[in-house]
Amino acid sequence: MNVTRQEDGQFELRMEEEEWRSLCQLLSQYPLTPADHHSLNSKNNPDPGLKESDQWLRDSVSKHQTDRELQIKQWIQSIEPVDNEEGHQYPVLFDAERADWLIEILNDLRVGSWMSLNCPAPETLSDKTPDSEEWPRIWIMEVSGMYQSILLQALS
């Protein structure tokens, strides 16, 4: 995987076929952060007056996630492979706005995976052997973080 800055200010993330499939598999998991995770009320101090606003927020987040799912599918379909001696490569062109969009999606995946693992401290994950149900969530969390780092480094 290679990121280069183009003369027009855009970035190109050139990915091998396996890397591209891995990113597509990762993005297909969106969303992982539950819409009801977002709340205007504190769990320790629920305000009955905010119940309607909380429902509006959950509905808005749910609609946003549905819209994003469609955007992700359209974006993936728009990327055309380029053939070379080594096989297919996927040149992913993006600007700062698209990078931010991807970082937000990756953050949802990372946080949602972490939440599904009951919000473990980093040392907890390295202290025990994950079971078969935890491995996919750990993979999503770690690979999302890797792609976030690549995009953030390209932007800086």
Tab-separated table of C-alpha atoms in Angstrom:
chain	number	residue	atom	x	y	z
A	1	MET	CA	0.000	0.000	0.000
A	2	ASN	CA	1.401	3.338	-1.036
A	3	VAL	CA	0.055	6.873	-0.495
A	4	THR	CA	1.254	9.757	-2.649
A	5	ARG	CA	0.202	13.385	-2.834
A	6	GLN	CA	-0.796	14.500	-6.330
A	7	GLU	CA	0.033	17.918	-7.784
A	8	ASP	CA	-3.639	18.929	-7.627
A	9	GLY	CA	-3.666	18.417	-3.836
A	10	GLN	CA	-5.415	15.067	-3.993
A	11	PHE	CA	-3.969	11.868	-2.590
A	12	GLU	CA	-3.634	8.476	-4.203
A	13	LEU	CA	-3.763	5.363	-2.095
A	14	ARG	CA	-2.539	2.551	-4.367
A	15	MET	CA	-3.585	-0.826	-3.043
A	16	GLU	CA	-2.869	-4.385	-4.062
A	17	GLU	CA	-5.891	-6.600	-4.683
A	18	GLU	CA	-5.701	-8.288	-1.256
A	19	GLU	CA	-5.468	-4.920	0.499
A	20	TRP	CA	-8.446	-3.613	-1.475
A	21	ARG	CA	-10.535	-6.701	-0.630
A	22	SER	CA	-9.576	-6.297	3.013
A	23	LEU	CA	-10.696	-2.645	3.012
A	24	CYS	CA	-13.965	-3.553	1.255
A	25	GLN	CA	-14.620	-6.332	3.770
A	26	LEU	CA	-13.942	-3.904	6.590
A	27	LEU	CA	-16.205	-1.174	5.195
A	28	SER	CA	-19.010	-3.692	4.606
A	29	GLN	CA	-19.300	-4.041	8.393
A	30	TYR	CA	-20.482	-0.431	8.774
A	31	PRO	CA	-22.204	0.626	11.006
A	32	LEU	CA	-21.086	-1.031	14.220
A	33	THR	CA	-21.735	1.763	16.696
A	34	PRO	CA	-25.395	1.395	17.712
A	35	ALA	CA	-27.589	4.407	16.927
A	36	ASP	CA	-28.934	4.321	20.481
A	37	HIS	CA	-25.410	4.799	21.828
A	38	HIS	CA	-25.846	8.511	21.116
A	39	SER	CA	-27.932	10.214	23.774
A	40	LEU	CA	-28.679	13.673	25.108
A	41	ASN	CA	-29.441	12.186	28.525
A	42	SER	CA	-26.909	11.023	31.042
A	43	LYS	CA	-27.596	7.511	32.316
A	44	ASN	CA	-27.024	8.815	35.862
A	45	ASN	CA	-29.321	11.805	35.450
A	46	PRO	CA	-32.082	11.064	32.946
A	47	ASP	CA	-34.177	14.088	32.061
A	48	PRO	CA	-37.704	13.054	31.060
A	49	GLY	CA	-38.013	16.278	29.053
A	50	LEU	CA	-35.273	15.096	26.697
A	51	LYS	CA	-36.937	11.765	25.844
A	52	GLU	CA	-38.447	13.107	22.607
A	53	SER	CA	-35.167	14.786	21.650
A	54	ASP	CA	-33.305	11.555	22.334
A	55	GLN	CA	-35.642	9.674	20.005
A	56	TRP	CA	-35.114	12.319	17.329
A	57	LEU	CA	-31.332	11.970	17.768
A	58	ARG	CA	-31.478	8.160	17.467
A	59	ASP	CA	-33.665	8.424	14.360
A	60	SER	CA	-31.291	10.973	12.809
A	61	VAL	CA	-28.223	8.856	13.560
A	62	SER	CA	-29.948	5.776	12.138
A	63	LYS	CA	-30.844	7.633	8.918
A	64	HIS	CA	-27.284	9.001	8.681
A	65	GLN	CA	-25.899	5.476	9.034
A	66	THR	CA	-28.252	4.160	6.338
A	67	ASP	CA	-27.206	6.977	3.997
A	68	ARG	CA	-23.545	6.246	4.720
A	69	GLU	CA	-24.011	2.549	3.932
A	70	LEU	CA	-25.281	3.489	0.476
A	71	GLN	CA	-22.432	5.996	-0.015
A	72	ILE	CA	-19.885	3.328	0.931
A	73	LYS	CA	-21.325	0.847	-1.582
A	74	GLN	CA	-21.348	3.474	-4.337
A	75	TRP	CA	-17.800	4.550	-3.518
A	76	ILE	CA	-16.499	0.963	-3.578
A	77	GLN	CA	-18.170	0.346	-6.949
A	78	SER	CA	-16.588	3.508	-8.370
A	79	ILE	CA	-13.012	2.282	-7.846
A	80	GLU	CA	-11.658	0.637	-11.000
A	81	PRO	CA	-8.666	-1.719	-10.865
A	82	VAL	CA	-5.584	-1.059	-12.966
A	83	ASP	CA	-3.668	-4.009	-14.402
A	84	ASN	CA	0.108	-4.233	-14.180
A	85	GLU	CA	2.760	-6.977	-14.188
A	86	GLU	CA	1.957	-7.960	-10.607
A	87	GLY	CA	-1.817	-8.162	-11.098
A	88	HIS	CA	-4.580	-5.751	-10.176
A	89	GLN	CA	-3.915	-2.568	-8.250
A	90	TYR	CA	-6.599	-0.242	-6.972
A	91	PRO	CA	-5.747	3.454	-7.225
A	92	VAL	CA	-7.971	5.192	-4.684
A	93	LEU	CA	-7.990	8.954	-5.260
A	94	PHE	CA	-9.253	11.184	-2.484
A	95	ASP	CA	-9.117	14.734	-1.205
A	96	ALA	CA	-9.114	15.930	2.407
A	97	GLU	CA	-12.924	15.848	2.550
A	98	ARG	CA	-13.076	12.224	1.352
A	99	ALA	CA	-10.284	11.282	3.758
A	100	ASP	CA	-12.295	12.803	6.613
A	101	TRP	CA	-15.356	10.842	5.462
A	102	LEU	CA	-13.363	7.590	5.508
A	103	ILE	CA	-11.815	8.400	8.892
A	104	GLU	CA	-15.304	8.911	10.371
A	105	ILE	CA	-16.492	5.569	8.976
A	106	LEU	CA	-13.388	3.797	10.237
A	107	ASN	CA	-13.866	5.416	13.636
A	108	ASP	CA	-17.433	4.080	13.817
A	109	LEU	CA	-16.109	0.608	13.030
A	110	ARG	CA	-13.308	0.882	15.551
A	111	VAL	CA	-15.468	2.242	18.380
A	112	GLY	CA	-18.350	-0.120	17.612
A	113	SER	CA	-15.997	-3.106	17.736
A	114	TRP	CA	-14.495	-1.895	20.985
A	115	MET	CA	-17.991	-1.466	22.451
A	116	SER	CA	-18.999	-4.982	21.341
A	117	LEU	CA	-15.964	-6.264	23.268
A	118	ASN	CA	-17.301	-4.475	26.398
A	119	CYS	CA	-14.876	-1.542	26.104
A	120	PRO	CA	-11.695	-3.332	27.210
A	121	ALA	CA	-8.539	-1.502	28.237
A	122	PRO	CA	-5.700	-2.088	25.719
A	123	GLU	CA	-3.714	-4.202	28.190
A	124	THR	CA	-6.760	-6.449	28.707
A	125	LEU	CA	-6.751	-7.393	25.032
A	126	SER	CA	-3.080	-8.344	25.103
A	127	ASP	CA	-3.369	-10.274	28.400
A	128	LYS	CA	-5.805	-12.933	27.233
A	129	THR	CA	-6.357	-15.147	24.236
A	130	PRO	CA	-9.459	-13.970	22.376
A	131	ASP	CA	-12.173	-16.497	21.622
A	132	SER	CA	-13.618	-17.139	18.157
A	133	GLU	CA	-16.331	-14.488	18.622
A	134	GLU	CA	-13.843	-11.809	19.705
A	135	TRP	CA	-11.305	-12.257	16.889
A	136	PRO	CA	-13.414	-10.622	14.147
A	137	ARG	CA	-14.118	-7.580	16.367
A	138	ILE	CA	-10.455	-7.261	17.293
A	139	TRP	CA	-9.514	-7.516	13.601
A	140	ILE	CA	-12.010	-4.761	12.702
A	141	MET	CA	-10.758	-2.573	15.540
A	142	GLU	CA	-7.078	-2.971	14.657
A	143	VAL	CA	-7.390	-2.726	10.869
A	144	SER	CA	-9.647	0.335	11.180
A	145	GLY	CA	-6.989	1.956	13.339
A	146	MET	CA	-4.310	1.120	10.768
A	147	TYR	CA	-6.271	2.740	7.927
A	148	GLN	CA	-7.067	5.760	10.098
A	149	SER	CA	-3.343	6.182	10.781
A	150	ILE	CA	-2.499	5.947	7.073
A	151	LEU	CA	-5.105	8.576	6.165
A	152	LEU	CA	-4.138	10.905	9.014
A	153	GLN	CA	-0.464	10.624	8.091
A	154	ALA	CA	-1.277	11.447	4.457
A	155	LEU	CA	-3.183	14.557	5.551
A	156	SER	CA	-0.394	15.865	7.795
